[in-house]
């Protein structure tokens, strides 16, 4: 579908969940990925697929693969307010063995490109936990800006602040 530096985005298929759940090795990384969208850790591939069957109607769900067809990442784009002008990036995760190699930045850049050029969104938003610094700096490097708004979540018995961020479509 979309190719950038040997990364291809394709529509998510249910068997992708078998790989994605292997990347979520502890509750902290689980909460970084899903906040409170799933009640219990660990989750199974069936849990992911069930969630997407229930809530996925308003989502564009993607899997990133490399040139050898290996699954290397995953994310969703959804319409938070039934507006086709604003999309929300979520469930962003990459293969944990590939972290620190700019794969996340590459995938987020592909998501931004798809949201703006294919879906014609005017704005893309996301939330990132302030204690997830690698993700925060990845989003900043892709052009996302802090809104100044935060939301709090209770994760693993701690209060975590979630920073709201956005990027505008410069072509509109």
PDB file of C-alpha atoms in Angstrom:
ATOM      1  CA  UNK A   1       0.000   0.000   0.000  1.00  0.00           C
ATOM      2  CA  UNK A   2       2.475   2.683   1.161  1.00  0.00           C
ATOM      3  CA  UNK A   3       6.207   2.150   0.826  1.00  0.00           C
ATOM      4  CA  UNK A   4       8.890   4.197   2.603  1.00  0.00           C
ATOM      5  CA  UNK A   5      12.469   2.960   3.091  1.00  0.00           C
ATOM      6  CA  UNK A   6      11.418  -0.677   2.628  1.00  0.00           C
ATOM      7  CA  UNK A   7       8.427  -0.285   4.972  1.00  0.00           C
ATOM      8  CA  UNK A   8       5.065  -1.221   3.531  1.00  0.00           C
ATOM      9  CA  UNK A   9       1.742  -0.374   5.164  1.00  0.00           C
ATOM     10  CA  UNK A  10      -1.085  -2.766   4.551  1.00  0.00           C
ATOM     11  CA  UNK A  11      -4.502  -3.305   6.048  1.00  0.00           C
ATOM     12  CA  UNK A  12      -4.435  -5.263   9.297  1.00  0.00           C
ATOM     13  CA  UNK A  13      -5.540  -8.882   9.122  1.00  0.00           C
ATOM     14  CA  UNK A  14      -6.544 -10.896  12.205  1.00  0.00           C
ATOM     15  CA  UNK A  15      -3.505 -13.198  12.103  1.00  0.00           C
ATOM     16  CA  UNK A  16      -1.288 -10.099  12.641  1.00  0.00           C
ATOM     17  CA  UNK A  17      -2.416 -10.082  16.274  1.00  0.00           C
ATOM     18  CA  UNK A  18      -0.415 -13.275  16.912  1.00  0.00           C
ATOM     19  CA  UNK A  19       2.763 -11.287  16.282  1.00  0.00           C
ATOM     20  CA  UNK A  20       1.680  -8.041  17.961  1.00  0.00           C
ATOM     21  CA  UNK A  21       0.915  -9.683  21.328  1.00  0.00           C
ATOM     22  CA  UNK A  22       4.465 -11.092  21.429  1.00  0.00           C
ATOM     23  CA  UNK A  23       5.837  -7.529  21.532  1.00  0.00           C
ATOM     24  CA  UNK A  24       3.932  -6.706  24.727  1.00  0.00           C
ATOM     25  CA  UNK A  25       6.109  -8.402  27.312  1.00  0.00           C
ATOM     26  CA  UNK A  26       5.108  -6.587  30.517  1.00  0.00           C
ATOM     27  CA  UNK A  27       2.251  -4.553  31.936  1.00  0.00           C
ATOM     28  CA  UNK A  28       4.082  -1.238  31.572  1.00  0.00           C
ATOM     29  CA  UNK A  29       4.587  -1.650  27.826  1.00  0.00           C
ATOM     30  CA  UNK A  30       1.014  -2.947  27.598  1.00  0.00           C
ATOM     31  CA  UNK A  31      -0.359   0.253  29.201  1.00  0.00           C
ATOM     32  CA  UNK A  32       1.903   2.438  27.047  1.00  0.00           C
ATOM     33  CA  UNK A  33       0.306   0.756  24.050  1.00  0.00           C
ATOM     34  CA  UNK A  34      -3.364   0.673  25.042  1.00  0.00           C
ATOM     35  CA  UNK A  35      -3.828   2.882  28.149  1.00  0.00           C
ATOM     36  CA  UNK A  36      -7.088   1.537  29.577  1.00  0.00           C
ATOM     37  CA  UNK A  37      -8.666   0.171  26.394  1.00  0.00           C
ATOM     38  CA  UNK A  38      -8.112  -3.407  27.516  1.00  0.00           C
ATOM     39  CA  UNK A  39      -8.865  -4.220  31.149  1.00  0.00           C
ATOM     40  CA  UNK A  40      -6.327  -6.958  31.859  1.00  0.00           C
ATOM     41  CA  UNK A  41      -2.768  -7.900  31.028  1.00  0.00           C
ATOM     42  CA  UNK A  42      -1.742 -10.113  29.358  1.00  0.00           C
ATOM     43  CA  UNK A  43      -3.946 -10.017  26.289  1.00  0.00           C
ATOM     44  CA  UNK A  44      -4.335 -12.558  23.554  1.00  0.00           C
ATOM     45  CA  UNK A  45      -4.611 -12.230  19.808  1.00  0.00           C
ATOM     46  CA  UNK A  46      -8.315 -12.976  20.225  1.00  0.00           C
ATOM     47  CA  UNK A  47      -8.640  -9.981  22.575  1.00  0.00           C
ATOM     48  CA  UNK A  48      -7.199  -7.646  19.934  1.00  0.00           C
ATOM     49  CA  UNK A  49      -9.365  -9.076  17.181  1.00  0.00           C
ATOM     50  CA  UNK A  50     -12.478  -8.900  19.344  1.00  0.00           C
ATOM     51  CA  UNK A  51     -11.764  -5.236  20.154  1.00  0.00           C
ATOM     52  CA  UNK A  52     -11.358  -4.420  16.465  1.00  0.00           C
ATOM     53  CA  UNK A  53     -14.552  -6.297  15.567  1.00  0.00           C
ATOM     54  CA  UNK A  54     -16.472  -4.237  18.147  1.00  0.00           C
ATOM     55  CA  UNK A  55     -14.829  -0.823  17.759  1.00  0.00           C
ATOM     56  CA  UNK A  56     -13.040  -1.030  14.423  1.00  0.00           C
ATOM     57  CA  UNK A  57     -15.839   0.202  12.186  1.00  0.00           C
ATOM     58  CA  UNK A  58     -14.624   3.814  12.461  1.00  0.00           C
ATOM     59  CA  UNK A  59     -10.938   2.843  12.287  1.00  0.00           C
ATOM     60  CA  UNK A  60      -8.340   2.392   9.632  1.00  0.00           C
ATOM     61  CA  UNK A  61      -6.188  -0.408  11.042  1.00  0.00           C
ATOM     62  CA  UNK A  62      -2.695  -0.951   9.639  1.00  0.00           C
ATOM     63  CA  UNK A  63       0.218  -3.304   9.873  1.00  0.00           C
ATOM     64  CA  UNK A  64       3.705  -2.281   8.805  1.00  0.00           C
ATOM     65  CA  UNK A  65       5.809  -4.940   7.138  1.00  0.00           C
ATOM     66  CA  UNK A  66       9.335  -4.967   5.785  1.00  0.00           C
ATOM     67  CA  UNK A  67      10.457  -6.005   2.311  1.00  0.00           C
ATOM     68  CA  UNK A  68      10.585  -9.649   3.448  1.00  0.00           C
ATOM     69  CA  UNK A  69       6.938  -9.533   4.624  1.00  0.00           C
ATOM     70  CA  UNK A  70       7.915  -9.554   8.326  1.00  0.00           C
ATOM     71  CA  UNK A  71       5.498  -7.691  10.570  1.00  0.00           C
ATOM     72  CA  UNK A  72       7.395  -4.787  12.141  1.00  0.00           C
ATOM     73  CA  UNK A  73       4.697  -2.413  13.404  1.00  0.00           C
ATOM     74  CA  UNK A  74       1.040  -1.608  13.895  1.00  0.00           C
ATOM     75  CA  UNK A  75      -1.228   1.430  14.398  1.00  0.00           C
ATOM     76  CA  UNK A  76      -4.760   2.685  13.955  1.00  0.00           C
ATOM     77  CA  UNK A  77      -6.310   5.872  12.665  1.00  0.00           C
ATOM     78  CA  UNK A  78      -9.816   6.625  13.896  1.00  0.00           C
ATOM     79  CA  UNK A  79     -12.388   9.370  13.740  1.00  0.00           C
ATOM     80  CA  UNK A  80     -12.881  10.493  17.355  1.00  0.00           C
ATOM     81  CA  UNK A  81     -15.815  12.833  16.721  1.00  0.00           C
ATOM     82  CA  UNK A  82     -17.428  11.444  13.580  1.00  0.00           C
ATOM     83  CA  UNK A  83     -15.628  14.199  11.680  1.00  0.00           C
ATOM     84  CA  UNK A  84     -13.701  13.322   8.574  1.00  0.00           C
ATOM     85  CA  UNK A  85     -11.459  16.337   9.217  1.00  0.00           C
ATOM     86  CA  UNK A  86      -9.781  15.060  12.419  1.00  0.00           C
ATOM     87  CA  UNK A  87      -8.163  11.665  12.913  1.00  0.00           C
ATOM     88  CA  UNK A  88      -6.609  10.122  16.023  1.00  0.00           C
ATOM     89  CA  UNK A  89      -3.473   7.990  15.862  1.00  0.00           C
ATOM     90  CA  UNK A  90      -3.479   5.121  18.318  1.00  0.00           C
ATOM     91  CA  UNK A  91      -2.317   1.633  19.233  1.00  0.00           C
ATOM     92  CA  UNK A  92       1.135   2.499  17.901  1.00  0.00           C
ATOM     93  CA  UNK A  93       3.640  -0.278  18.479  1.00  0.00           C
ATOM     94  CA  UNK A  94       6.704  -1.681  16.772  1.00  0.00           C
ATOM     95  CA  UNK A  95       8.574  -4.919  17.151  1.00  0.00           C
ATOM     96  CA  UNK A  96      10.491  -4.456  20.412  1.00  0.00           C
ATOM     97  CA  UNK A  97      13.651  -5.821  18.761  1.00  0.00           C
ATOM     98  CA  UNK A  98      13.592  -2.876  16.334  1.00  0.00           C
ATOM     99  CA  UNK A  99      13.281  -0.064  18.870  1.00  0.00           C
ATOM    100  CA  UNK A 100      15.936   2.624  18.647  1.00  0.00           C
ATOM    101  CA  UNK A 101      16.362   2.138  14.878  1.00  0.00           C
ATOM    102  CA  UNK A 102      13.980   4.898  13.704  1.00  0.00           C
ATOM    103  CA  UNK A 103      11.353   2.336  12.636  1.00  0.00           C
ATOM    104  CA  UNK A 104       8.757   4.051  14.862  1.00  0.00           C
ATOM    105  CA  UNK A 105       9.494   7.440  13.309  1.00  0.00           C
ATOM    106  CA  UNK A 106       9.278   5.945   9.849  1.00  0.00           C
ATOM    107  CA  UNK A 107       5.935   4.281  10.616  1.00  0.00           C
ATOM    108  CA  UNK A 108       4.454   7.392  12.271  1.00  0.00           C
ATOM    109  CA  UNK A 109       5.558   9.449   9.257  1.00  0.00           C
ATOM    110  CA  UNK A 110       3.742   6.973   7.010  1.00  0.00           C
ATOM    111  CA  UNK A 111       0.632   7.275   9.204  1.00  0.00           C
ATOM    112  CA  UNK A 112       0.742  11.079   8.962  1.00  0.00           C
ATOM    113  CA  UNK A 113       1.178  10.884   5.203  1.00  0.00           C
ATOM    114  CA  UNK A 114      -1.746   8.475   4.855  1.00  0.00           C
ATOM    115  CA  UNK A 115      -4.017  10.557   7.117  1.00  0.00           C
ATOM    116  CA  UNK A 116      -3.331  13.764   5.224  1.00  0.00           C
ATOM    117  CA  UNK A 117      -2.887  12.609   1.641  1.00  0.00           C
ATOM    118  CA  UNK A 118      -5.249   9.634   1.383  1.00  0.00           C
ATOM    119  CA  UNK A 119      -7.895  10.431   3.995  1.00  0.00           C
ATOM    120  CA  UNK A 120      -7.631  14.226   3.544  1.00  0.00           C
ATOM    121  CA  UNK A 121      -7.648  14.921   7.284  1.00  0.00           C
ATOM    122  CA  UNK A 122      -6.923  18.466   8.407  1.00  0.00           C
ATOM    123  CA  UNK A 123      -5.572  17.438  11.810  1.00  0.00           C
ATOM    124  CA  UNK A 124      -4.103  14.316  13.399  1.00  0.00           C
ATOM    125  CA  UNK A 125      -4.098  13.935  17.199  1.00  0.00           C
ATOM    126  CA  UNK A 126      -2.666  11.458  19.679  1.00  0.00           C
ATOM    127  CA  UNK A 127      -2.054  10.928  23.368  1.00  0.00           C
ATOM    128  CA  UNK A 128       1.263   9.773  24.806  1.00  0.00           C
ATOM    129  CA  UNK A 129       2.172   9.101  28.410  1.00  0.00           C
ATOM    130  CA  UNK A 130       4.732  11.563  29.739  1.00  0.00           C
ATOM    131  CA  UNK A 131       6.770   8.682  31.167  1.00  0.00           C
ATOM    132  CA  UNK A 132       7.033   7.108  27.700  1.00  0.00           C
ATOM    133  CA  UNK A 133       9.849   9.400  26.596  1.00  0.00           C
ATOM    134  CA  UNK A 134      10.936   7.399  23.555  1.00  0.00           C
ATOM    135  CA  UNK A 135       7.438   7.606  22.067  1.00  0.00           C
ATOM    136  CA  UNK A 136       7.066  11.276  23.045  1.00  0.00           C
ATOM    137  CA  UNK A 137      10.292  12.251  21.264  1.00  0.00           C
ATOM    138  CA  UNK A 138       9.393  10.092  18.275  1.00  0.00           C
ATOM    139  CA  UNK A 139       6.123  11.988  17.846  1.00  0.00           C
ATOM    140  CA  UNK A 140       7.859  15.350  18.296  1.00  0.00           C
ATOM    141  CA  UNK A 141      10.422  14.407  15.647  1.00  0.00           C
ATOM    142  CA  UNK A 142       7.531  13.698  13.259  1.00  0.00           C
ATOM    143  CA  UNK A 143       6.124  17.196  13.792  1.00  0.00           C
ATOM    144  CA  UNK A 144       3.558  16.643  16.546  1.00  0.00           C
ATOM    145  CA  UNK A 145       3.061  19.573  18.933  1.00  0.00           C
ATOM    146  CA  UNK A 146       1.858  19.491  22.536  1.00  0.00           C
ATOM    147  CA  UNK A 147      -1.577  21.021  23.075  1.00  0.00           C
ATOM    148  CA  UNK A 148      -0.929  21.813  26.737  1.00  0.00           C
ATOM    149  CA  UNK A 149      -3.746  19.461  27.743  1.00  0.00           C
ATOM    150  CA  UNK A 150      -3.212  16.305  29.738  1.00  0.00           C
ATOM    151  CA  UNK A 151      -5.448  13.508  30.907  1.00  0.00           C
ATOM    152  CA  UNK A 152      -4.759  11.224  33.842  1.00  0.00           C
ATOM    153  CA  UNK A 153      -4.949   7.439  33.896  1.00  0.00           C
ATOM    154  CA  UNK A 154      -4.402   4.971  36.703  1.00  0.00           C
ATOM    155  CA  UNK A 155      -1.956   2.383  35.384  1.00  0.00           C
ATOM    156  CA  UNK A 156      -0.388  -0.317  37.516  1.00  0.00           C
ATOM    157  CA  UNK A 157      -1.491   1.535  40.639  1.00  0.00           C
ATOM    158  CA  UNK A 158       0.223   4.779  39.545  1.00  0.00           C
ATOM    159  CA  UNK A 159      -1.217   8.001  38.147  1.00  0.00           C
ATOM    160  CA  UNK A 160       0.124   8.632  34.661  1.00  0.00           C
ATOM    161  CA  UNK A 161      -0.304  11.887  32.750  1.00  0.00           C
ATOM    162  CA  UNK A 162      -1.166  11.537  29.089  1.00  0.00           C
ATOM    163  CA  UNK A 163       0.038  14.430  26.932  1.00  0.00           C
ATOM    164  CA  UNK A 164      -2.215  15.446  24.057  1.00  0.00           C
ATOM    165  CA  UNK A 165      -0.419  16.221  20.792  1.00  0.00           C
ATOM    166  CA  UNK A 166      -1.429  17.192  17.275  1.00  0.00           C
ATOM    167  CA  UNK A 167      -0.117  17.912  13.808  1.00  0.00           C
ATOM    168  CA  UNK A 168      -1.897  19.978  11.155  1.00  0.00           C
ATOM    169  CA  UNK A 169      -2.083  19.244   7.467  1.00  0.00           C
ATOM    170  CA  UNK A 170       0.063  22.012   5.991  1.00  0.00           C
ATOM    171  CA  UNK A 171      -1.398  21.448   2.513  1.00  0.00           C
ATOM    172  CA  UNK A 172      -4.886  22.591   3.505  1.00  0.00           C
TER     173      UNK A 172
END
